[in-house]
Coordinates of C-alpha atoms and ligand atoms in Angstrom, one line a residue:
Chain A
M19 CA -0.7 10.6 -30.8
N20 CA 2.9 9.9 -29.9
R21 CA 1.8 9.6 -26.3
L22 CA -0.7 6.9 -27.3
I23 CA 2.0 5.0 -29.1
V24 CA 4.4 5.0 -26.1
F25 CA 1.5 4.0 -23.9
I26 CA 0.6 1.0 -26.2
I27 CA 4.2 -0.1 -26.5
L28 CA 4.6 -0.1 -22.7
I29 CA 1.3 -2.1 -22.3
L30 CA 2.5 -4.6 -24.8
L31 CA 5.9 -5.0 -23.1
F32 CA 4.1 -5.4 -19.8
L33 CA 1.8 -8.1 -21.1
S34 CA 4.7 -10.1 -22.7
F35 CA 6.6 -9.7 -19.4
T36 CA 3.5 -10.9 -17.5
A37 CA 3.2 -14.0 -19.7
Y38 CA 6.9 -14.8 -19.1
V39 CA 6.5 -14.3 -15.3
Y40 CA 3.5 -16.6 -15.2
T41 CA 5.2 -19.4 -17.0
L42 CA 8.9 -19.8 -17.9
G43 CA 10.2 -17.2 -15.4
T44 CA 8.8 -19.0 -12.4
E45 CA 9.4 -22.7 -13.0
G46 CA 11.6 -22.6 -9.9
P47 CA 13.5 -25.6 -8.6
N48 CA 12.1 -29.0 -9.5
V49 CA 10.3 -29.7 -6.2
K50 CA 6.8 -31.0 -6.3
M51 CA 4.2 -30.0 -3.8
S52 CA 2.4 -32.9 -2.1
D53 CA -1.3 -32.8 -1.4
E54 CA -0.4 -32.6 2.3
S55 CA 1.7 -29.5 1.8
I56 CA -1.0 -27.9 -0.4
R57 CA -3.4 -28.4 2.5
G58 CA -0.7 -26.9 4.8
K59 CA -0.4 -23.9 2.5
L60 CA -4.2 -23.3 2.7
L61 CA -4.0 -23.6 6.5
F62 CA -1.2 -21.1 6.6
Q63 CA -3.7 -18.7 4.9
K64 CA -6.7 -19.8 7.0
Y65 CA -4.9 -19.0 10.3
N66 CA -3.3 -15.9 8.8
C67 CA 0.2 -16.9 9.8
T68 CA 1.4 -14.3 7.3
A69 CA 0.4 -11.5 9.8
C70 CA 3.6 -12.3 11.7
H71 CA 5.7 -14.4 9.4
Q72 CA 7.3 -13.9 6.0
I73 CA 7.8 -16.5 3.3
Y74 CA 10.1 -15.2 0.6
G75 CA 9.7 -11.8 2.1
L76 CA 5.9 -11.6 2.0
G77 CA 4.3 -11.1 5.3
G78 CA 4.4 -9.2 8.6
Y79 CA 7.5 -8.6 10.8
L80 CA 6.5 -9.5 14.3
G81 CA 7.8 -13.1 13.9
P82 CA 10.8 -14.6 12.1
D83 CA 11.0 -15.4 8.4
L84 CA 10.0 -19.1 7.9
T85 CA 11.4 -19.7 4.4
T86 CA 14.3 -21.8 5.7
E87 CA 12.9 -22.7 9.0
I88 CA 13.3 -26.4 8.5
S89 CA 16.9 -26.5 7.5
Q90 CA 18.3 -24.0 9.9
P91 CA 20.7 -25.3 12.5
G92 CA 18.9 -25.9 15.9
K93 CA 15.4 -25.6 14.3
G94 CA 13.8 -28.1 12.1
E95 CA 10.6 -30.1 11.9
A96 CA 10.3 -31.1 15.6
Y97 CA 11.0 -27.5 16.7
A98 CA 8.4 -26.1 14.4
A99 CA 5.8 -28.7 15.4
A100 CA 6.4 -28.0 19.1
L101 CA 5.9 -24.2 18.6
L102 CA 2.8 -24.9 16.6
K103 CA 1.4 -27.1 19.3
N104 CA 2.0 -24.8 22.2
G105 CA 2.5 -21.3 20.8
S106 CA 4.9 -19.0 22.7
V107 CA 4.7 -15.7 24.5
R108 CA 4.3 -13.9 21.2
M109 CA 2.9 -16.6 19.0
P110 CA -0.7 -17.6 19.7
N111 CA -1.7 -21.2 20.4
F112 CA -4.0 -22.0 17.5
H113 CA -5.2 -25.2 19.1
L114 CA -4.3 -27.1 16.0
S115 CA -5.0 -30.8 15.4
E116 CA -2.1 -33.2 14.9
T117 CA -3.0 -33.4 11.2
E118 CA -3.0 -29.7 10.8
I119 CA 0.4 -29.4 12.5
K120 CA 1.7 -32.1 10.2
E121 CA 0.3 -30.4 7.1
L122 CA 1.8 -27.0 8.1
V123 CA 5.2 -28.6 8.7
E124 CA 4.9 -30.3 5.3
F125 CA 4.3 -27.0 3.7
L126 CA 7.3 -25.5 5.5
K127 CA 9.4 -28.4 4.4
Y128 CA 8.3 -27.9 0.8
V129 CA 9.2 -24.1 0.9
D130 CA 12.5 -24.9 2.5
A131 CA 13.3 -27.4 -0.3
T132 CA 12.7 -24.7 -2.9
A133 CA 14.8 -22.0 -1.1
I134 CA 18.0 -22.7 -3.1
T135 CA 18.8 -19.0 -3.4
Y136 CA 18.9 -18.7 0.4
K137 CA 21.2 -21.6 0.8
N138 CA 23.6 -20.9 -2.1
K139 CA 24.2 -17.5 -0.6
G140 CA 26.3 -18.6 2.3
T141 CA 26.4 -15.1 3.6
S142 CA 22.7 -14.5 3.3
P143 CA 21.6 -12.7 6.5
I144 CA 18.4 -14.7 6.7
M145 CA 20.3 -18.0 6.6
N146 CA 22.1 -17.2 9.9
Q147 CA 19.0 -16.2 11.8
Chain B
M20 CA -27.9 20.1 -11.6
N21 CA -25.5 17.3 -12.0
S22 CA -23.7 17.7 -8.7
S23 CA -21.5 15.0 -7.3
R24 CA -20.9 17.0 -4.1
Q25 CA -23.0 14.8 -1.9
V26 CA -21.6 11.5 -3.0
T27 CA -18.1 12.9 -2.7
F28 CA -18.7 14.0 0.8
L29 CA -20.0 10.5 1.7
F30 CA -16.9 9.0 0.3
L31 CA -14.7 11.5 2.1
A32 CA -16.4 11.2 5.4
S33 CA -16.1 7.4 5.3
A34 CA -12.5 7.7 4.2
I35 CA -11.8 9.7 7.4
I36 CA -13.5 7.1 9.6
A37 CA -11.5 4.4 7.9
L38 CA -8.3 6.3 8.5
M39 CA -8.8 7.0 12.1
V40 CA -10.1 3.5 13.0
G41 CA -7.3 2.0 10.9
I42 CA -4.5 3.9 12.7
F43 CA -6.1 3.0 16.0
F44 CA -5.5 -0.7 15.1
G45 CA -2.0 0.3 14.1
V46 CA -1.4 1.6 17.5
I47 CA -2.7 -1.6 19.0
G48 CA -0.2 -3.5 16.8
G49 CA 2.5 -1.1 18.0
F50 CA 1.7 -2.0 21.6
Q51 CA 1.9 -5.7 20.9
Y52 CA 5.4 -5.2 19.7
I53 CA 6.5 -4.2 23.2
L54 CA 3.8 -6.0 25.3
P55 CA 3.4 -9.4 23.7
L56 CA 0.4 -10.3 25.9
F57 CA -1.5 -7.1 25.2
L58 CA -5.0 -8.1 23.9
K59 CA -3.3 -11.3 22.7
E60 CA -6.5 -13.4 22.9
S61 CA -9.2 -10.9 21.9
M62 CA -7.4 -8.6 19.4
G63 CA -4.2 -10.3 18.6
F64 CA -1.7 -9.2 15.9
T65 CA -3.4 -11.7 13.5
K66 CA -6.4 -9.4 13.5
A67 CA -4.9 -6.1 14.3
R68 CA -2.5 -6.1 11.4
P69 CA -5.0 -6.8 8.6
L70 CA -7.5 -4.4 10.2
H71 CA -4.9 -1.7 10.3
V72 CA -3.5 -2.2 6.8
T73 CA -6.9 -2.8 5.1
L74 CA -8.5 0.3 6.7
V75 CA -5.6 2.7 6.0
V76 CA -5.5 1.4 2.4
T77 CA -9.3 1.9 2.2
W78 CA -8.7 5.5 3.4
I79 CA -6.3 6.0 0.5
F80 CA -8.6 4.6 -2.1
S81 CA -11.8 6.2 -0.9
A82 CA -10.3 9.6 -0.4
A83 CA -8.9 9.4 -3.9
I84 CA -12.2 8.1 -5.4
G85 CA -14.2 10.8 -3.6
G86 CA -11.9 13.4 -5.0
I87 CA -12.1 12.0 -8.5
Y88 CA -16.0 12.0 -8.4
Y89 CA -15.7 15.6 -7.3
Y90 CA -13.2 16.8 -9.9
L91 CA -14.5 14.9 -13.0
P92 CA -17.7 17.1 -13.4
K93 CA -15.4 20.2 -13.0
I94 CA -13.2 19.0 -15.8
F95 CA -15.7 17.5 -18.2
G96 CA -18.9 19.4 -17.3
K97 CA -20.7 16.4 -15.9
L98 CA -20.3 13.0 -14.4
Y99 CA -21.7 10.2 -16.5
S100 CA -24.1 9.0 -13.7
I101 CA -24.6 10.2 -10.2
R102 CA -26.8 7.3 -9.5
L103 CA -24.1 4.9 -10.4
A104 CA -21.8 6.7 -8.0
Y105 CA -24.3 6.2 -5.2
L106 CA -24.6 2.6 -6.0
H107 CA -20.8 2.4 -5.9
F108 CA -20.8 4.0 -2.5
I109 CA -23.5 1.6 -1.1
L110 CA -21.8 -1.5 -2.4
F111 CA -18.4 -0.2 -1.2
V112 CA -19.8 0.2 2.4
I113 CA -21.4 -3.2 2.4
T114 CA -18.3 -5.0 1.1
G115 CA -16.2 -3.1 3.5
C116 CA -18.3 -4.1 6.5
A117 CA -18.3 -7.7 5.3
I118 CA -14.5 -7.7 5.2
L119 CA -14.3 -6.1 8.7
F120 CA -16.8 -8.7 10.0
C121 CA -14.6 -11.5 8.7
F122 CA -11.5 -10.1 10.4
F123 CA -13.2 -9.6 13.7
T124 CA -14.5 -13.2 13.6
N125 CA -11.1 -14.6 12.6
Q126 CA -12.2 -15.6 9.1
F127 CA -9.1 -15.3 6.9
G128 CA -8.0 -17.4 3.9
G129 CA -6.6 -14.7 1.6
K130 CA -3.2 -13.4 1.0
E131 CA -1.2 -10.5 2.3
Y132 CA -3.1 -7.2 2.2
L133 CA -6.2 -9.2 1.1
E134 CA -6.4 -11.6 4.0
F135 CA -10.2 -11.9 3.9
P136 CA -11.9 -15.1 2.5
P137 CA -11.4 -15.1 -1.3
Y138 CA -15.1 -15.0 -2.2
L139 CA -15.3 -11.4 -1.1
A140 CA -13.2 -10.5 -4.1
F141 CA -16.4 -10.7 -6.2
P142 CA -18.3 -7.8 -4.6
M143 CA -15.0 -5.9 -4.5
L144 CA -14.5 -6.4 -8.2
L145 CA -18.1 -5.4 -8.9
T146 CA -17.6 -2.2 -6.9
W147 CA -14.6 -1.3 -9.0
V148 CA -16.4 -2.0 -12.2
L149 CA -19.1 0.5 -11.3
F150 CA -16.4 3.1 -10.7
M151 CA -14.7 2.2 -14.0
V152 CA -17.9 2.5 -16.0
N153 CA -18.6 5.9 -14.6
F154 CA -15.1 7.1 -15.1
F155 CA -14.6 5.9 -18.6
M156 CA -18.0 7.0 -19.8
T157 CA -17.3 10.4 -18.5
I158 CA -13.9 10.8 -20.2
K159 CA -15.0 9.0 -23.3
G160 CA -13.4 10.4 -26.5
K161 CA -11.4 13.0 -24.6
F162 CA -8.5 10.9 -23.4
L163 CA -5.8 11.7 -25.9
Q164 CA -5.8 15.5 -25.4
A165 CA -6.4 15.2 -21.7
P166 CA -4.0 16.6 -19.2
I167 CA -1.6 14.4 -17.2
Y168 CA -4.0 13.8 -14.3
I169 CA -6.6 12.1 -16.5
W170 CA -3.9 9.8 -17.8
M171 CA -2.8 9.0 -14.3
W172 CA -6.3 8.3 -13.1
T173 CA -7.0 6.1 -16.1
T174 CA -3.8 4.1 -15.4
G175 CA -4.5 3.8 -11.7
I176 CA -8.1 2.6 -12.3
S177 CA -7.1 0.1 -14.9
F178 CA -4.2 -1.3 -13.0
F179 CA -6.2 -1.8 -9.9
F180 CA -8.7 -3.9 -11.8
F181 CA -5.8 -5.9 -13.2
T182 CA -4.3 -6.3 -9.7
L183 CA -7.5 -7.7 -8.3
L184 CA -7.6 -10.3 -11.0
E185 CA -3.9 -11.1 -10.7
T186 CA -3.8 -11.5 -6.9
Y187 CA -6.4 -14.2 -7.1
L188 CA -4.5 -16.3 -9.6
W189 CA -3.4 -18.4 -6.6
T190 CA -6.8 -20.0 -6.5
I191 CA -5.8 -21.8 -9.7
P192 CA -3.7 -24.9 -9.0
F193 CA -1.1 -24.0 -11.7
F194 CA -0.2 -21.0 -9.5
R195 CA -1.0 -22.3 -6.1
D196 CA 1.0 -25.5 -6.3
N197 CA 4.3 -23.8 -7.1
I198 CA 5.5 -21.5 -4.3
V199 CA 8.0 -19.7 -6.5
R200 CA 5.3 -18.8 -9.1
D201 CA 2.8 -17.9 -6.4
V202 CA 5.1 -15.6 -4.5
T203 CA 6.5 -14.0 -7.6
V204 CA 3.0 -13.3 -9.0
Q205 CA 2.0 -12.0 -5.5
W206 CA 4.8 -9.5 -5.4
K207 CA 4.0 -8.5 -9.0
S208 CA 0.4 -7.8 -8.2
M209 CA 1.4 -5.9 -5.0
G210 CA 3.6 -3.7 -7.3
S211 CA 0.6 -2.9 -9.5
L212 CA -1.6 -2.4 -6.4
V213 CA 0.7 0.2 -4.9
G214 CA 1.4 1.7 -8.3
S215 CA -2.3 2.0 -9.0
W216 CA -3.1 3.9 -5.8
N217 CA 0.0 6.1 -6.4
M218 CA -1.3 7.0 -9.8
L219 CA -4.7 8.0 -8.4
V220 CA -3.0 10.1 -5.7
Y221 CA -0.4 11.7 -7.8
G222 CA -3.0 12.6 -10.4
T223 CA -4.9 14.3 -7.7
A224 CA -1.8 16.3 -6.7
F225 CA -1.3 17.5 -10.3
Y226 CA -5.0 18.5 -10.6
I227 CA -4.8 20.6 -7.4
M228 CA -1.5 22.2 -8.4
E229 CA -2.9 23.2 -11.7
K230 CA -6.0 24.7 -10.2
I231 CA -4.2 26.6 -7.5
S232 CA -1.5 27.9 -9.8
G233 CA -3.9 28.6 -12.6
N234 CA -1.1 27.3 -14.9
E235 CA -2.3 24.6 -17.4
I236 CA 0.9 24.3 -19.3
H237 CA 2.7 22.2 -16.8
T238 CA 0.1 19.4 -16.7
R239 CA 0.2 19.0 -20.5
S240 CA 4.0 19.4 -21.1
N241 CA 6.2 16.8 -22.6
K242 CA 8.4 16.8 -19.6
V243 CA 5.6 15.9 -17.3
F244 CA 4.5 13.1 -19.6
F245 CA 8.1 11.8 -19.7
F246 CA 8.0 11.4 -16.0
Y247 CA 4.6 9.9 -16.1
F248 CA 5.9 7.2 -18.6
L249 CA 8.9 6.7 -16.4
G250 CA 6.6 6.2 -13.4
L251 CA 4.5 3.8 -15.4
T252 CA 7.5 1.8 -16.4
N253 CA 8.5 1.5 -12.8
L254 CA 5.0 0.4 -11.9
M255 CA 5.2 -2.4 -14.5
F256 CA 8.7 -3.7 -13.9
N257 CA 10.3 -2.5 -10.7
W258 CA 8.4 -4.8 -8.3
G259 CA 11.1 -7.4 -9.0
H260 CA 13.4 -5.7 -6.5
H261 CA 11.3 -7.4 -3.9
I262 CA 12.2 -10.8 -5.1
Y263 CA 16.0 -10.8 -5.4
I264 CA 15.9 -13.7 -3.0
V265 CA 13.2 -15.8 -4.7
P266 CA 14.5 -18.6 -7.1
S267 CA 12.6 -17.3 -10.1
A268 CA 14.5 -16.4 -13.3
P269 CA 17.3 -13.9 -12.3
W270 CA 16.3 -11.9 -15.3
I271 CA 13.2 -10.6 -13.5
G272 CA 15.3 -9.1 -10.7
N273 CA 17.9 -7.7 -13.1
I274 CA 15.3 -5.8 -15.1
A275 CA 13.8 -4.5 -11.9
Y276 CA 17.2 -3.3 -10.7
I277 CA 17.9 -1.4 -13.9
I278 CA 14.4 0.1 -14.0
S279 CA 14.5 1.0 -10.3
M280 CA 17.6 3.0 -10.9
T281 CA 15.8 5.2 -13.4
E282 CA 14.1 6.6 -10.3
L283 CA 17.3 8.5 -9.8
L284 CA 16.1 10.6 -12.7
I285 CA 12.9 11.3 -10.8
L286 CA 15.0 12.1 -7.7
G287 CA 17.2 14.4 -9.8
N288 CA 14.2 16.2 -11.1
I289 CA 12.8 16.7 -7.7
I290 CA 16.0 18.3 -6.5
Y291 CA 16.2 20.4 -9.6
T292 CA 12.7 21.8 -9.2
W293 CA 12.9 22.0 -5.5
K294 CA 14.0 25.6 -5.2
K295 CA 11.4 26.7 -7.7
S296 CA 8.6 24.9 -6.0
V297 CA 9.7 26.2 -2.6
N298 CA 9.6 29.7 -3.9
E299 CA 6.3 29.3 -5.4
S300 CA 4.7 27.5 -2.5
R301 CA 6.0 30.1 -0.1
Q302 CA 3.6 32.6 -1.6
H303 CA 0.7 30.3 -0.9
I304 CA 1.8 28.6 2.2
H305 CA -1.1 30.1 4.1
L306 CA -3.3 27.8 2.0
L307 CA -3.8 24.5 3.7
P308 CA -3.7 22.4 0.5
I309 CA -0.3 23.9 -0.4
R310 CA 1.0 23.3 3.1
F311 CA 0.2 19.6 2.9
L312 CA 1.5 19.3 -0.7
S313 CA 4.8 20.9 0.3
S314 CA 5.3 18.4 3.1
S315 CA 4.6 15.5 0.8
D316 CA 7.5 16.8 -1.4
V317 CA 9.9 16.4 1.5
W318 CA 8.6 12.9 2.1
V319 CA 8.9 12.0 -1.5
F320 CA 12.5 13.0 -1.3
L321 CA 13.3 11.0 1.8
N322 CA 11.4 7.9 0.8
L323 CA 12.7 7.8 -2.8
T324 CA 16.2 8.0 -1.5
L325 CA 15.6 5.1 0.9
A326 CA 13.8 3.1 -1.9
I327 CA 16.7 3.6 -4.3
L328 CA 19.2 2.5 -1.7
I329 CA 17.3 -0.7 -0.8
S330 CA 16.8 -1.6 -4.4
I331 CA 20.6 -2.1 -4.8
P332 CA 21.0 -5.9 -4.5
A333 CA 24.0 -5.7 -2.3
V334 CA 22.1 -3.5 0.2
N335 CA 18.8 -5.4 -0.3
A336 CA 20.5 -8.7 0.8
Y337 CA 20.8 -7.2 4.3
T338 CA 17.8 -5.0 4.6
H339 CA 15.3 -7.4 3.1
G340 CA 12.7 -8.6 5.5
T341 CA 13.6 -6.0 8.1
H342 CA 11.6 -3.0 9.4
I343 CA 13.3 -0.8 6.8
T344 CA 10.6 -2.2 4.4
V345 CA 8.0 -1.1 6.9
A346 CA 9.6 2.3 7.2
H347 CA 9.4 2.6 3.4
A348 CA 5.7 1.4 3.3
M349 CA 4.5 3.7 6.1
G350 CA 6.8 6.6 5.1
T351 CA 5.2 6.6 1.7
T352 CA 1.6 5.9 2.6
I353 CA 1.6 8.5 5.4
G354 CA 4.1 11.1 4.3
I355 CA 3.2 11.1 0.6
N356 CA -0.2 9.6 0.0
T357 CA -2.0 10.8 3.1
M358 CA -0.5 14.3 2.9
I359 CA -1.6 14.7 -0.7
L360 CA -5.1 13.3 0.0
L361 CA -5.5 15.7 2.9
A362 CA -4.5 18.5 0.6
S363 CA -7.2 17.3 -1.7
L364 CA -9.8 17.3 1.1
F365 CA -8.9 20.9 2.1
F366 CA -9.0 21.9 -1.5
I367 CA -12.5 20.6 -1.9
I368 CA -13.6 22.4 1.3
Q369 CA -12.2 25.6 -0.2
Q370 CA -13.9 25.0 -3.6
E371 CA -17.2 24.6 -1.8
N372 CA -16.6 27.9 0.1
I373 CA -17.0 26.2 3.4
S374 CA -15.4 28.4 5.9
M375 CA -13.8 26.7 8.9
S376 CA -14.0 28.3 12.3
A377 CA -10.8 29.9 13.6
S378 CA -10.4 27.3 16.3
H379 CA -10.7 24.5 13.7
S380 CA -8.0 26.2 11.6
F381 CA -5.8 26.6 14.6
I382 CA -6.1 22.9 15.6
I383 CA -5.4 21.8 12.0
K384 CA -2.2 23.9 11.7
K385 CA -0.9 22.5 15.0
G386 CA -1.9 19.0 13.9
F387 CA 0.1 19.4 10.7
W388 CA 3.3 19.8 12.8
V389 CA 2.4 17.1 15.2
V390 CA 2.0 14.6 12.4
N391 CA 5.1 15.6 10.5
I392 CA 7.5 15.7 13.5
S393 CA 6.0 12.4 14.9
L394 CA 6.3 10.8 11.5
L395 CA 10.0 11.7 11.2
V396 CA 10.7 10.0 14.6
F397 CA 8.5 7.0 13.6
W398 CA 10.3 6.6 10.3
I399 CA 13.8 6.9 11.8
S400 CA 12.8 4.4 14.6
L401 CA 11.8 1.8 12.0
I402 CA 14.9 2.4 10.0
A403 CA 17.0 1.9 13.1
C404 CA 15.2 -1.3 13.9
G405 CA 15.9 -2.5 10.4
I406 CA 19.6 -1.6 10.6
I407 CA 20.1 -3.4 13.9
K408 CA 18.1 -6.4 12.7
A409 CA 20.2 -6.6 9.5
S410 CA 23.4 -6.5 11.4
E411 CA 22.3 -8.9 14.2
Q412 CA 21.1 -11.4 11.7
Q413 CA 24.5 -11.3 10.2
K414 CA 26.0 -12.2 13.5
G415 CA 23.5 -15.0 14.0
T416 CA 21.8 -13.6 17.1
I417 CA 18.7 -15.6 18.0
F418 CA 15.3 -14.0 17.4
Q419 CA 14.2 -13.5 21.0
Q420 CA 17.5 -11.8 21.8
M421 CA 17.2 -9.6 18.8
M422 CA 13.7 -8.5 19.8
E423 CA 15.2 -7.5 23.2
M424 CA 17.8 -5.4 21.5
L425 CA 15.2 -3.7 19.3
S426 CA 13.0 -2.8 22.3
P427 CA 14.1 0.8 22.8
W428 CA 13.4 1.5 19.1
F429 CA 10.0 -0.2 19.3
H430 CA 9.2 2.1 22.2
S431 CA 10.1 5.2 20.3
F432 CA 8.2 3.8 17.3
L433 CA 5.1 3.4 19.4
I434 CA 5.3 6.8 21.1
A435 CA 5.8 8.5 17.7
G436 CA 3.0 6.4 16.3
I437 CA 0.7 7.7 19.0
G438 CA 1.9 11.2 18.0
V439 CA 0.9 10.4 14.4
F440 CA -2.5 9.3 15.6
I441 CA -3.1 12.4 17.7
G442 CA -1.8 14.7 14.9
L443 CA -4.1 13.1 12.3
L444 CA -7.0 13.3 14.7
M445 CA -6.4 17.1 15.1
I446 CA -6.6 17.4 11.3
C447 CA -9.3 14.9 10.6
Y448 CA -11.8 15.7 13.3
P449 CA -12.5 19.3 12.0
L450 CA -12.5 18.0 8.4
F451 CA -15.0 15.3 9.3
I452 CA -17.4 17.8 11.1
N453 CA -17.3 20.1 8.1
F454 CA -18.0 17.4 5.6
I455 CA -21.0 16.1 7.6
N456 CA -22.4 19.6 8.4
N457 CA -22.1 20.8 4.9
R458 CA -23.2 17.6 3.1
I459 CA -26.2 19.5 1.7
P460 CA -25.3 23.0 0.3
K461 CA -26.9 25.7 2.4
T462 CA -27.6 27.9 -0.5
V463 CA -27.7 26.5 -4.0
S464 CA -25.5 28.8 -6.1
E465 CA -26.3 29.2 -9.8
S466 CA -22.7 28.9 -11.1
Ligands
HEM19 C1 -1.9 7.2 8.0 C2 -1.4 6.4 8.8 C3 -0.8 5.0 8.5 C4 -0.7 4.4 7.3 C5 -1.2 4.8 5.9 C6 -0.1 3.1 7.6 C7 0.2 2.1 6.6 C8 0.7 0.9 6.9 C9 1.1 -0.1 5.9 C10 0.9 0.0 4.4 C11 1.6 -1.2 6.5 C12 2.1 -2.5 5.9 C13 3.6 -2.5 5.9 C14 4.3 -3.6 5.2 O1 3.7 -4.6 4.8 O2 5.5 -3.4 5.0 C15 1.6 -0.9 7.9 C16 2.0 -1.8 8.9 C17 2.0 -1.5 10.3 N1 1.7 -0.3 10.9 FE1 1.0 1.4 9.9 N2 0.2 3.0 8.9 C18 -0.2 4.2 9.5 C19 -0.1 4.5 10.8 C20 0.4 3.7 11.8 C21 0.5 4.1 13.2 C22 0.2 5.5 13.8 C23 1.0 3.0 13.9 C24 1.3 3.0 15.4 C25 2.3 2.5 15.9 C26 1.2 1.9 12.9 C27 1.6 0.6 13.2 C28 1.8 -0.4 12.2 C29 2.3 -1.7 12.6 C30 2.6 -2.3 13.9 C31 2.4 -2.4 11.3 C32 2.8 -3.9 11.1 C33 4.2 -4.0 11.0 C34 4.6 -5.5 10.9 O3 4.3 -6.1 9.8 O4 5.1 -6.0 11.8 N3 0.8 2.4 11.7 N4 1.0 0.4 8.1

């Protein structure tokens, strides 16, 4: 019986925590996602970019983390667009249309704008990549 | 006779196929680390990685499910419905094939670990519901007094269902259109996913230990329940150590940090009981299940130490997003989960009085060492990659240059990975042959 009580208490704590995580806990920085970047996000899933790239730590490790791709010195929009257009030795050329490239870059711009934790941490290893 | 033997063997044989094919794609992925052009067009990393990860995770789930279908009638007298179990198996195979087909034909659209198009979540959910119905109807009314493994299986089965619902929240704009919310919920559901399969697998380990030792006290003691609740608390709250870097409320990460450190208690307990378990297992080491369980103990120790270290924010700031995370992921799924599940498969073979040929036993014992030694090299190589990457990122080295520097370690990772593949083949091939040949009992015993 005691075990059941502990079990139920834990479940209730978990459910409250879940509700908090779904709402107040993840408001994040006040940056709105444009329709274009939403489409970019879905393209990111459609082409499974996540197999090689991480965003906020989620994803495979063959390619670099893209969370702050746009604001990193020496990188940025044009660089990202060029890679997306041509691919590289390791990165495939997905034969994307101009619109698709634009939408993907918009998505990366949006992610970058939210990444305040990366930028505040001047010493963050990922920042210096 | 209500025997779940046949459906169990079907699950276990498919689990073995999933494992071997899955590792094969892992090896392809390993080759692509050092030869970027290797199969780039036909079987690029975009396909190889999800094929690898999905298939090996399928191995973990189906080996655990097959075992549970086998053990439930032994514990409760009968399984609620054998027919339902067959239906589960058929739907499971169809859904699995549909997912593989999508990967081969470049149809993605999902999220990490579930990269297939989202509509496939429906049959997956249905498959799980069939399993849930069978499980809960079998244990109905007997849960409270049940030993630890029933609690663990119950938790694992329930949490997996929850995970499946939660990972698809991104299809709702409220979650999709806020990356912070989306990523946080994604990590949260991954925590439940990994936690749920761990519960299924650890429950299996407790069941086997109880049956081999003949000692039922341990699986009902307050101490073991204390550690179960500690594990459950970790399952629920410790995933936040993955998101220290995400701009969600810092609170989530802080809770996770505190909870993660309670794992030190688990670690302490392992060391405390180490000597005892070594002494006990020595008497039975000739038994294959014990041999595999003992090696999983060593891997629990190594991986838990690593996990606790990388949960410390100051360490995590550097190691995050490096191959140390991969070392942890594969170290636990191979060293702990796969070893325990292999123990379960050998235990079932023993229970069914299937005698393996001397040559099969010989190959398996050699395979055991090949896997464990290769895995150690594999694990160390990944950690080395992670440490170098963490320190080079700190210096601002560019990506391509860093990949060059990691190259020797990628080589040893690949060679050791091939060793893991060969070792597991030496173990799984005889197992597979025995499951297939003995699918139908030769003589029906009356017991
Ligand atoms: C029982 C055997 C295995 C299991 C259970 C397993 C499991 C996993 C898991 C869970 C991941 C995801 C890691 C993460 O997201 O952090 C992964 C990734 C990977 N595994 Fe394995 N693995 C196994 C064997 C192998 C072998 C033998 C190789 C051969 C080299 C291999 C190569 C890889 C590669 C290349 C990745 C992708 C890493 C990346 O994201 O860049 N795996 N594996």
